[in-house]
Amino acid sequence: MVMNEDPTTLIPELALLAGAVLAVIVGAWTPRRRQGRVRALALVAVMVGLVATVVAATKPSSTTFETYVLDTTTHAVRAIVLVAVGLVLWLSRDAVAGHPRESEFAALVLLGGLGAVLMAGAGDLMLLFAAFLLASVPLYALAGWAKTGATTEAALKYYLSGAFAGVTMLAGTTLMYGATGSTSYDALPEGLVTGAAGPAAVGLVAVLAGLAFKAGAVPAHFWVPDVTDGTPPAVAAVLTTIPKIGALAATWRLLLAVPEQVVPWPLLVAVLAAISMTLGNLAAFAQTSVLRLLAYSTVSQVGYVLMIIAVAARTPEAQPALLYYLAAYALTNIGAFAVVAAHPARAIDEFRGLGRRRPLLAAALVVCLLGLVGTPPTAVFVGKLTAFAAAFDGGMAWLVVLAAVNTVASLFYYLRWVAPLYRDEPPEFADESGESRTARHGAVTAATLSLILGVAAGLILPLLAAS
Amino acid sequence: MLSVLVFLPVVVALALTALPATSTPRRYTVPWVVTGLLQLVLVAVMWLQLPTSGYGFVEQVAWIPSAGISYHLGVDGLSLPLVAMTVVVFTATAIYSLREDRRPKSYVLLFLALQTVSVGVFVALDLILFFLFFDLSIVFMYFVIAGWGHGSRARSAALTFFLYTFLGSLALLLGFILIYLAATPHTFDIPALAALNPLAAGGPLAGAALLAIGVGLAVKTPLVPFHTWLPPAHTEAPAAGSAVLAGVLLKMGTYGFVRIAMPLLPASWRQFAGVVVVLGVVSVVYGALVALAQTDLKRMIAYTSVNHMGYVLLGVGAAGLVAETDAQARQLATTGAVTQMVSHGLITGALFLLAGALHERGRTYDMGAYGGLAARTPRFAGLFAVAAFASLGLPGFSGFIAEFQIFTGALGATPVATAVAVVGILLTAGLFLVALSRMLLGEVRFPDAPGTPRPFPDLRARELAAVVPLLLLATVIGLVPRFLLDLVEPAARAVNELVAR
């Protein structure tokens, strides 16, 4: 692999950083009613990052500054995170406009996105931990951004579990360094074979625990429902989408550097995948709050992604499956949260009659929810299909069966939300205050993009398969 | 050419969106009728040029190659008759709806979209494409029932219909994915899967796939005990919606058995053919018995659909039982099953349109409210009698050709089941005769609005033009069936050879 120290290879990351810094500075010198320019600035940063990503993706894989890997995975995660950040900034406009901390919102989302991208590209345990912190600290602040009673509790919960996960991860990093003599992924295989396997395995599990916290996977999922339910929907969309993508890509990259013979991680990941999808689904059944329902749905979705990671080293189909699934999940999940952001209702019953009053918004929700189930032609369908195929070919047929059973089961709670949309509404809910136009546009855009991604999967999957 | 056939209605629909919603109904309905007629011409050309073996007019374009999904269309002797029947039923519905004045624009656009996906299901040769068309048919039909249904309960009936059939369709998808995973290389292509025969050995995976696909198709068909969505959906749906639902959408279920379950899962199909036969016979008898107890005309016709679809299952199940032993019996049973699909589409379409005409005049489906219609409305009475006789399987109509072949083919394989199923014929005969005598004979009675006698005119030219061709075709198939059977038999033979592997 080519090594270099060329800062221009990091333009997407630098764009996010510059956007965040400028957002804070410009925000401080802008009157409150003109804070919209901060968002415009942030969106420009996102656009610059996207263009730079597309340009960078045409070049061969390389490692820059000896620790940061530039390959298809990094490019794909950059693109996914940037699109997700752009969508969130846009759909949250009504929710944050006029808020005393409007510019901080943009800055924190950009920094969180930067952390997620860095996690995905990290080729060194130390960089991974730094990126973990960068993806965590701004998001703790973001969780408490709205400063109402519930958000403070959510932020504290998020911070405490995050701090605990961070310490565990740092201890794991130390153990792995001690056992293998290196923090670089390139040197890991050799270090693991010659070094002490036991401590290294413990260290690996500890690092994975930190990543599981960011991904919201079992067993570090306890924060997910409370934080999702306690924060505004736009913030919840960020917390359940952007760090997840970075953490899952980082898990993938780290595990690929660990020889299966030294630490039998595929089984560990497969078990976590199985528990994540099952537990997430079972818990989602009983929910009446749509935010908690979506929160548990994200836990189960992580299970499907972990299923792909479990067979990462066993089949070449795993990489396109993983990256495609992450893209599909990001769009669909943001779309579903955007629908909640667009409408004051928070309980399933309060969505009655939405199909008649806001047909397009209801249609977007149906597309997103059926998308999360995995109905053709939405993107998650192709994602699930490639995930199933990869896991099956990777010799994990039992996991495929479990995933299929879970998919069928998940249908029931998603449909529990879809059905009221097309029932007649009780008159007392016909009040239009609290609706958000930009969130509505965001929801429809995300749903449409998820359909386009699904139909155009034939064009995109080969791009993601490149090494 | 197939793509043109499939997507012509959608293209017309897109062109119609340019018209303002306030235009007169005919500006929408007339292009719809013309679309149907154009499709009929295309179907006729294909009928004449269809190759004697394999698929004709094949189109294949790579779609998602890395997931084994392609845009693959083609017709053979199994699908072309159903395509023809679909287009005929839709055209009849279009003629019947010429004067539809309730939101005519969305009505026609919705039906045109439904027309595209209905033809699409029958010509799709890729499982995912099949599933897409199958699922969209559910979505569009939901809106037809919810938007143009009769009663206040239309929305809840539509929702029941949607939830049932959508859940069923996902079971179907699960089965497809199981077959896909079992095949090497992974593919959703139906002819490729039939050639690969990935689950030739049977076993639990093949059984699970057949169970999932069977449940999915059984909900749509519908088979007892998955039929509970059908009566409310039919009762609430507008006449045109009922005609399409019973005539076309139910066939997607039975067609799936012949096109997918039998050739792709031959070993399991042979293994579980007995179960299919039992389900079929239960549907036959249960459908007929419940239909006998109905006082609501539309519910009665709906339950006879359950009964008639039961014969189809009896036929394909029996073909599986004798797959390895009796080539002639399996051939007869399968051909009969396909003929029954076509025949039921035509006859039930006519029955539902007639029921709709009755509802327009009397505003109720209650059979007890009508009497002596033969004297007052002879054209309606005549056509209704013809449709009823065709439906109960009188010789000279298509139903007889179909059911006779099914029974002859199945008798050797499962004499007991066949004997029980024949009871179903007697029951249907009885229930139609009772309905005829109640409504057409006796003293003249029709529902009045309080105080003001409602005019009760006979069928108009528009209604005649919709219903007569359907019954005429059913009669032509009944009298000179060769033109149809010559097309179906080679394809049925090919399917059976795949099952017997």
Short mmCIF file of C-alpha atoms in Angstrom, two decimals, chain A residues 46-425:
data_model
loop_
_atom_site.label_atom_id
_atom_site.label_comp_id
_atom_site.label_asym_id
_atom_site.label_seq_id
_atom_site.Cartn_x
_atom_site.Cartn_y
_atom_site.Cartn_z
CA VAL A 46 -20.50 19.38 3.42
CA MET A 47 -20.64 20.03 -0.32
CA VAL A 48 -16.88 20.67 -0.47
CA GLY A 49 -16.32 17.44 1.44
CA LEU A 50 -18.56 15.49 -0.93
CA VAL A 51 -16.81 16.80 -4.03
CA ALA A 52 -13.40 16.06 -2.50
CA THR A 53 -14.58 12.55 -1.61
CA VAL A 54 -15.70 11.84 -5.14
CA VAL A 55 -12.37 13.07 -6.49
CA ALA A 56 -10.42 11.06 -3.92
CA ALA A 57 -12.39 7.92 -4.66
CA THR A 58 -10.96 7.81 -8.16
CA LYS A 59 -7.42 7.38 -6.83
CA PRO A 60 -5.90 4.05 -5.75
CA SER A 61 -5.93 3.05 -2.08
CA SER A 62 -3.22 4.46 0.13
CA THR A 63 -2.29 5.16 3.74
CA THR A 64 -1.65 8.72 4.77
CA PHE A 65 0.33 9.91 7.81
CA GLU A 66 1.04 6.23 8.48
CA THR A 67 -2.18 5.86 10.43
CA TYR A 68 -5.08 6.85 8.21
CA VAL A 69 -6.28 4.47 5.50
CA LEU A 70 -7.79 5.84 2.31
CA ASP A 71 -9.69 3.03 0.63
CA THR A 72 -13.19 2.24 -0.59
CA THR A 73 -14.44 1.84 2.97
CA THR A 74 -13.19 5.28 4.03
CA HIS A 75 -14.51 6.94 0.89
CA ALA A 76 -17.90 5.28 1.26
CA VAL A 77 -18.18 6.22 4.93
CA ARG A 78 -17.14 9.79 4.11
CA ALA A 79 -19.88 10.02 1.49
CA ILE A 80 -22.53 8.43 3.73
CA VAL A 81 -21.69 10.60 6.73
CA LEU A 82 -21.54 13.78 4.66
CA VAL A 83 -24.91 13.10 3.06
CA ALA A 84 -26.34 12.26 6.48
CA VAL A 85 -24.93 15.44 8.01
CA GLY A 86 -26.30 17.50 5.12
CA LEU A 87 -29.74 15.94 5.47
CA VAL A 88 -29.83 16.48 9.22
CA LEU A 89 -28.72 20.11 8.94
CA TRP A 90 -31.43 20.73 6.41
CA LEU A 91 -34.29 18.93 8.11
CA SER A 92 -33.51 20.47 11.51
CA ARG A 93 -33.82 24.04 10.24
CA ASP A 94 -37.25 24.73 11.72
CA ALA A 95 -36.33 23.01 14.97
CA VAL A 96 -33.15 25.02 15.56
CA ALA A 97 -34.01 28.35 13.92
CA GLY A 98 -34.08 31.10 16.50
CA HIS A 99 -32.71 28.84 19.20
CA PRO A 100 -30.10 30.51 21.44
CA ARG A 101 -27.55 27.82 20.55
CA GLU A 102 -28.34 27.54 16.85
CA SER A 103 -24.76 27.80 15.60
CA GLU A 104 -23.53 25.29 18.19
CA PHE A 105 -25.94 22.74 16.72
CA ALA A 106 -24.26 22.96 13.30
CA ALA A 107 -20.78 22.88 14.82
CA LEU A 108 -21.52 19.86 17.01
CA VAL A 109 -23.11 17.87 14.17
CA LEU A 110 -20.11 18.60 11.93
CA LEU A 111 -17.64 17.57 14.65
CA GLY A 112 -19.58 14.40 15.37
CA GLY A 113 -19.52 13.60 11.67
CA LEU A 114 -15.77 14.23 11.57
CA GLY A 115 -15.25 11.82 14.47
CA ALA A 116 -17.32 9.16 12.71
CA VAL A 117 -15.32 9.49 9.49
CA LEU A 118 -12.01 9.36 11.35
CA MET A 119 -13.07 6.20 13.18
CA ALA A 120 -13.79 4.52 9.86
CA GLY A 121 -10.45 5.49 8.38
CA ALA A 122 -8.29 4.88 11.44
CA GLY A 123 -5.56 2.34 10.83
CA ASP A 124 -4.06 2.65 14.27
CA LEU A 125 -5.50 1.97 17.72
CA MET A 126 -4.39 5.35 19.08
CA LEU A 127 -6.02 7.22 16.21
CA LEU A 128 -9.10 5.06 16.66
CA PHE A 129 -9.37 6.13 20.27
CA ALA A 130 -8.86 9.79 19.41
CA ALA A 131 -11.55 9.52 16.78
CA PHE A 132 -13.79 7.77 19.31
CA LEU A 133 -13.46 10.76 21.62
CA LEU A 134 -14.08 13.15 18.75
CA ALA A 135 -17.23 11.26 17.85
CA SER A 136 -18.33 11.18 21.50
CA VAL A 137 -17.63 14.50 23.19
CA PRO A 138 -19.45 16.77 20.71
CA LEU A 139 -22.37 14.38 20.74
CA TYR A 140 -22.63 14.45 24.55
CA ALA A 141 -23.05 18.18 24.18
CA LEU A 142 -25.48 17.70 21.32
CA ALA A 143 -27.60 15.34 23.43
CA GLY A 144 -27.96 18.09 26.01
CA TRP A 145 -28.27 20.81 23.42
CA ALA A 146 -31.99 21.53 23.88
CA LYS A 147 -31.53 21.95 27.67
CA THR A 148 -34.97 20.77 28.72
CA GLY A 149 -35.55 18.36 31.60
CA ALA A 150 -35.49 15.16 29.58
CA THR A 151 -32.48 16.13 27.48
CA THR A 152 -30.35 16.80 30.52
CA GLU A 153 -31.07 13.33 31.78
CA ALA A 154 -30.42 11.88 28.32
CA ALA A 155 -27.14 13.76 28.01
CA LEU A 156 -25.98 12.59 31.42
CA LYS A 157 -26.88 9.00 30.66
CA TYR A 158 -25.13 9.21 27.32
CA TYR A 159 -22.08 10.80 28.87
CA LEU A 160 -21.80 8.30 31.72
CA SER A 161 -22.09 5.23 29.52
CA GLY A 162 -19.77 6.90 27.01
CA ALA A 163 -17.16 7.64 29.66
CA PHE A 164 -17.33 4.07 30.88
CA ALA A 165 -17.02 2.73 27.34
CA GLY A 166 -14.13 5.11 26.66
CA VAL A 167 -12.18 3.94 29.68
CA THR A 168 -12.76 0.32 28.74
CA MET A 169 -11.61 1.03 25.23
CA LEU A 170 -8.48 2.80 26.39
CA ALA A 171 -7.64 -0.09 28.69
CA GLY A 172 -8.17 -2.46 25.78
CA THR A 173 -5.88 -0.40 23.59
CA THR A 174 -3.19 -0.53 26.27
CA LEU A 175 -3.54 -4.28 26.63
CA MET A 176 -3.31 -4.83 22.90
CA TYR A 177 -0.28 -2.58 22.66
CA GLY A 178 1.34 -4.46 25.50
CA ALA A 179 0.60 -7.85 23.97
CA THR A 180 1.50 -7.08 20.38
CA GLY A 181 4.06 -4.32 20.68
CA SER A 182 2.32 -2.05 18.21
CA THR A 183 -0.80 0.01 17.79
CA SER A 184 -0.76 -0.05 13.99
CA TYR A 185 -3.25 -2.39 12.32
CA ASP A 186 -0.57 -3.35 9.80
CA ALA A 187 1.59 -4.79 12.57
CA LEU A 188 -1.28 -6.41 14.49
CA PRO A 189 -1.38 -9.80 12.73
CA GLU A 190 2.28 -10.46 13.28
CA GLY A 191 2.24 -9.13 16.83
CA LEU A 192 -0.75 -11.28 17.69
CA VAL A 193 0.84 -14.45 16.34
CA THR A 194 4.12 -13.92 18.20
CA GLY A 195 2.79 -12.05 21.27
CA ALA A 196 0.61 -13.13 24.16
CA ALA A 197 -2.74 -14.13 22.70
CA GLY A 198 -4.71 -14.06 25.95
CA PRO A 199 -4.22 -10.42 26.93
CA ALA A 200 -4.57 -9.41 23.30
CA ALA A 201 -7.94 -11.14 23.12
CA VAL A 202 -9.11 -9.40 26.28
CA GLY A 203 -7.85 -6.11 24.89
CA LEU A 204 -9.67 -6.67 21.61
CA VAL A 205 -12.92 -7.40 23.41
CA ALA A 206 -12.49 -4.20 25.47
CA VAL A 207 -11.90 -2.11 22.33
CA LEU A 208 -14.94 -3.72 20.71
CA ALA A 209 -16.98 -2.78 23.79
CA GLY A 210 -16.20 0.87 23.16
CA LEU A 211 -17.15 0.55 19.53
CA ALA A 212 -20.34 -1.32 20.49
CA PHE A 213 -21.29 1.68 22.62
CA LYS A 214 -20.92 4.03 19.66
CA ALA A 215 -22.82 1.62 17.42
CA GLY A 216 -25.57 1.12 19.99
CA ALA A 217 -25.12 -2.64 19.80
CA VAL A 218 -25.83 -5.14 22.56
CA PRO A 219 -24.42 -5.20 25.26
CA ALA A 220 -23.78 -1.42 25.21
CA HIS A 221 -27.23 -0.42 23.98
CA PHE A 222 -28.84 0.74 27.22
CA TRP A 223 -28.42 4.40 26.43
CA VAL A 224 -30.17 4.15 23.05
CA PRO A 225 -33.87 4.26 24.00
CA ASP A 226 -33.53 6.86 26.77
CA VAL A 227 -31.33 9.18 24.74
CA THR A 228 -33.48 8.82 21.63
CA ASP A 229 -36.64 9.48 23.58
CA GLY A 230 -35.16 12.35 25.58
CA THR A 231 -33.68 14.43 22.77
CA PRO A 232 -35.38 16.29 19.91
CA PRO A 233 -35.90 14.00 16.89
CA ALA A 234 -33.25 15.77 14.79
CA VAL A 235 -30.65 15.17 17.51
CA ALA A 236 -31.82 11.59 17.95
CA ALA A 237 -31.40 11.08 14.20
CA VAL A 238 -27.77 12.20 14.49
CA LEU A 239 -27.01 10.08 17.55
CA THR A 240 -28.49 6.90 16.12
CA THR A 241 -27.06 7.27 12.64
CA ILE A 242 -23.75 9.05 12.27
CA PRO A 243 -21.57 7.56 15.05
CA LYS A 244 -23.02 4.12 14.26
CA ILE A 245 -21.69 4.25 10.73
CA GLY A 246 -18.20 5.21 11.86
CA ALA A 247 -18.14 2.66 14.67
CA LEU A 248 -19.32 -0.22 12.51
CA ALA A 249 -16.81 0.59 9.77
CA ALA A 250 -14.09 0.85 12.43
CA THR A 251 -15.10 -2.53 13.89
CA TRP A 252 -14.84 -3.99 10.43
CA ARG A 253 -11.40 -2.55 9.77
CA LEU A 254 -10.03 -3.56 13.17
CA LEU A 255 -11.32 -7.12 13.02
CA LEU A 256 -9.93 -7.65 9.53
CA ALA A 257 -6.49 -7.03 11.03
CA VAL A 258 -6.99 -9.76 13.64
CA PRO A 259 -6.29 -13.32 12.46
CA GLU A 260 -9.27 -15.57 13.12
CA GLN A 261 -6.93 -18.33 14.32
CA VAL A 262 -5.58 -16.25 17.19
CA VAL A 263 -8.83 -14.72 18.40
CA PRO A 264 -11.99 -16.44 17.18
CA TRP A 265 -13.87 -13.18 16.77
CA PRO A 266 -16.37 -14.24 14.06
CA LEU A 267 -18.29 -16.28 16.60
CA LEU A 268 -18.22 -13.44 19.13
CA VAL A 269 -19.52 -10.95 16.57
CA ALA A 270 -22.12 -13.40 15.32
CA VAL A 271 -23.45 -13.91 18.83
CA LEU A 272 -23.57 -10.15 19.41
CA ALA A 273 -25.37 -9.77 16.08
CA ALA A 274 -27.90 -12.41 17.03
CA ILE A 275 -28.56 -10.86 20.43
CA SER A 276 -28.72 -7.31 19.04
CA MET A 277 -31.30 -8.07 16.41
CA THR A 278 -33.40 -10.27 18.67
CA LEU A 279 -33.31 -8.05 21.72
CA GLY A 280 -33.95 -4.90 19.70
CA ASN A 281 -36.95 -6.50 18.06
CA LEU A 282 -38.42 -7.95 21.22
CA ALA A 283 -38.10 -4.65 23.02
CA ALA A 284 -39.63 -2.71 20.12
CA PHE A 285 -42.81 -4.78 20.19
CA ALA A 286 -44.31 -3.21 23.27
CA GLN A 287 -43.41 0.42 22.57
CA THR A 288 -46.11 3.02 22.13
CA SER A 289 -43.72 5.96 21.78
CA VAL A 290 -42.48 6.17 18.22
CA LEU A 291 -39.06 7.44 19.31
CA ARG A 292 -38.49 4.46 21.59
CA LEU A 293 -39.75 2.17 18.85
CA LEU A 294 -37.26 3.66 16.41
CA ALA A 295 -34.54 3.46 19.07
CA TYR A 296 -34.99 -0.28 19.50
CA SER A 297 -35.29 -0.66 15.75
CA THR A 298 -31.83 0.88 15.39
CA VAL A 299 -30.49 -1.67 17.89
CA SER A 300 -31.88 -4.49 15.79
CA GLN A 301 -30.55 -2.92 12.58
CA VAL A 302 -27.05 -2.95 14.06
CA GLY A 303 -27.52 -6.69 14.47
CA TYR A 304 -27.91 -7.12 10.72
CA VAL A 305 -24.76 -5.10 10.10
CA LEU A 306 -22.81 -7.13 12.67
CA MET A 307 -23.97 -10.21 10.80
CA ILE A 308 -21.98 -8.97 7.79
CA ILE A 309 -18.98 -8.11 9.95
CA ALA A 310 -19.01 -11.62 11.40
CA VAL A 311 -18.15 -13.01 7.96
CA ALA A 312 -15.86 -10.11 7.03
CA ALA A 313 -12.79 -12.24 6.50
CA ARG A 314 -14.57 -15.16 4.93
CA THR A 315 -16.15 -13.81 1.77
CA PRO A 316 -15.44 -10.95 -0.65
CA GLU A 317 -19.17 -10.20 -0.74
CA ALA A 318 -18.98 -8.81 2.78
CA GLN A 319 -17.45 -5.44 1.94
CA PRO A 320 -20.03 -4.23 -0.60
CA ALA A 321 -22.76 -5.65 1.62
CA LEU A 322 -21.52 -3.74 4.65
CA LEU A 323 -21.03 -0.40 2.92
CA TYR A 324 -24.28 -0.64 1.03
CA TYR A 325 -26.18 -1.57 4.17
CA LEU A 326 -24.68 1.39 6.04
CA ALA A 327 -25.75 3.77 3.27
CA ALA A 328 -29.23 2.29 3.08
CA TYR A 329 -29.64 2.32 6.84
CA ALA A 330 -28.46 5.94 7.16
CA LEU A 331 -30.95 7.26 4.60
CA THR A 332 -33.87 5.19 5.84
CA ASN A 333 -33.29 5.86 9.51
CA ILE A 334 -32.90 9.60 8.99
CA GLY A 335 -36.07 9.57 6.92
CA ALA A 336 -38.03 7.91 9.72
CA PHE A 337 -36.71 10.35 12.34
CA ALA A 338 -37.44 13.25 10.00
CA VAL A 339 -41.09 12.21 9.89
CA VAL A 340 -41.21 12.38 13.68
CA ALA A 341 -39.47 15.75 13.56
CA ALA A 342 -42.02 17.00 11.03
CA HIS A 343 -45.00 16.23 13.22
CA PRO A 344 -45.73 17.01 16.87
CA ALA A 345 -47.06 13.51 17.55
CA ARG A 346 -44.86 11.23 19.66
CA ALA A 347 -47.22 8.31 20.40
CA ILE A 348 -48.27 5.86 17.71
CA ASP A 349 -51.95 6.69 18.21
CA GLU A 350 -51.35 10.35 17.51
CA PHE A 351 -50.34 9.50 13.96
CA ARG A 352 -53.92 8.57 13.10
CA GLY A 353 -55.17 10.22 9.96
CA LEU A 354 -51.78 11.47 8.83
CA GLY A 355 -52.36 9.68 5.52
CA ARG A 356 -55.27 11.94 4.74
CA ARG A 357 -53.86 15.21 6.09
CA ARG A 358 -50.25 14.89 4.94
CA PRO A 359 -50.30 12.19 2.25
CA LEU A 360 -46.70 12.77 1.14
CA LEU A 361 -45.31 12.67 4.66
CA ALA A 362 -47.29 9.51 5.41
CA ALA A 363 -46.02 7.95 2.19
CA ALA A 364 -42.45 8.85 3.17
CA LEU A 365 -42.97 7.18 6.53
CA VAL A 366 -44.40 4.06 4.90
CA VAL A 367 -41.42 3.90 2.54
CA CYS A 368 -38.97 4.30 5.41
CA LEU A 369 -40.66 1.79 7.73
CA LEU A 370 -41.18 -0.80 5.03
CA GLY A 371 -37.62 0.00 4.04
CA LEU A 372 -36.41 -0.86 7.54
CA VAL A 373 -38.31 -4.15 7.25
CA GLY A 374 -36.56 -4.75 3.93
CA THR A 375 -39.28 -4.59 1.29
CA PRO A 376 -38.23 -4.23 -2.34
CA PRO A 377 -37.44 -1.90 -3.99
CA THR A 378 -36.14 0.12 -1.03
CA ALA A 379 -32.41 0.21 -0.36
CA VAL A 380 -32.43 -1.79 2.87
CA PHE A 381 -33.94 -4.71 0.96
CA VAL A 382 -30.87 -4.95 -1.26
CA GLY A 383 -28.76 -4.37 1.85
CA LYS A 384 -30.42 -7.24 3.70
CA LEU A 385 -30.27 -9.45 0.65
CA THR A 386 -26.54 -8.94 0.21
CA ALA A 387 -26.08 -9.33 3.98
CA PHE A 388 -27.97 -12.63 3.97
CA ALA A 389 -26.02 -13.86 0.96
CA ALA A 390 -22.69 -12.87 2.51
CA ALA A 391 -23.48 -14.52 5.84
CA PHE A 392 -24.77 -17.65 4.10
CA ASP A 393 -21.67 -17.95 1.95
CA GLY A 394 -19.52 -17.20 4.97
CA GLY A 395 -20.86 -20.33 6.65
CA MET A 396 -23.27 -18.65 9.08
CA ALA A 397 -26.53 -20.12 7.84
CA TRP A 398 -27.91 -20.25 11.39
CA LEU A 399 -27.50 -16.51 11.67
CA VAL A 400 -29.30 -16.00 8.36
CA VAL A 401 -32.23 -18.04 9.63
CA LEU A 402 -32.35 -15.99 12.82
CA ALA A 403 -32.13 -12.75 10.84
CA ALA A 404 -34.97 -13.88 8.60
CA VAL A 405 -37.13 -14.75 11.60
CA ASN A 406 -36.31 -11.36 13.12
CA THR A 407 -37.16 -9.59 9.88
CA VAL A 408 -40.58 -11.20 9.83
CA ALA A 409 -41.09 -10.36 13.50
CA SER A 410 -40.02 -6.74 12.97
CA LEU A 411 -42.79 -6.34 10.43
CA PHE A 412 -45.36 -6.41 13.19
CA TYR A 413 -44.14 -3.41 15.11
CA TYR A 414 -43.40 -1.39 11.99
CA LEU A 415 -46.88 -2.14 10.69
CA ARG A 416 -48.34 -1.18 14.06
CA TRP A 417 -47.16 2.30 13.23
CA VAL A 418 -48.20 2.20 9.57
CA ALA A 419 -51.77 1.06 10.18
CA PRO A 420 -52.99 4.13 12.14
CA LEU A 421 -51.77 6.44 9.37
CA TYR A 422 -54.66 5.31 7.21
CA ARG A 423 -57.36 5.20 9.84
CA ASP A 424 -59.74 8.12 10.28
CA GLU A 425 -58.37 10.72 12.61
#
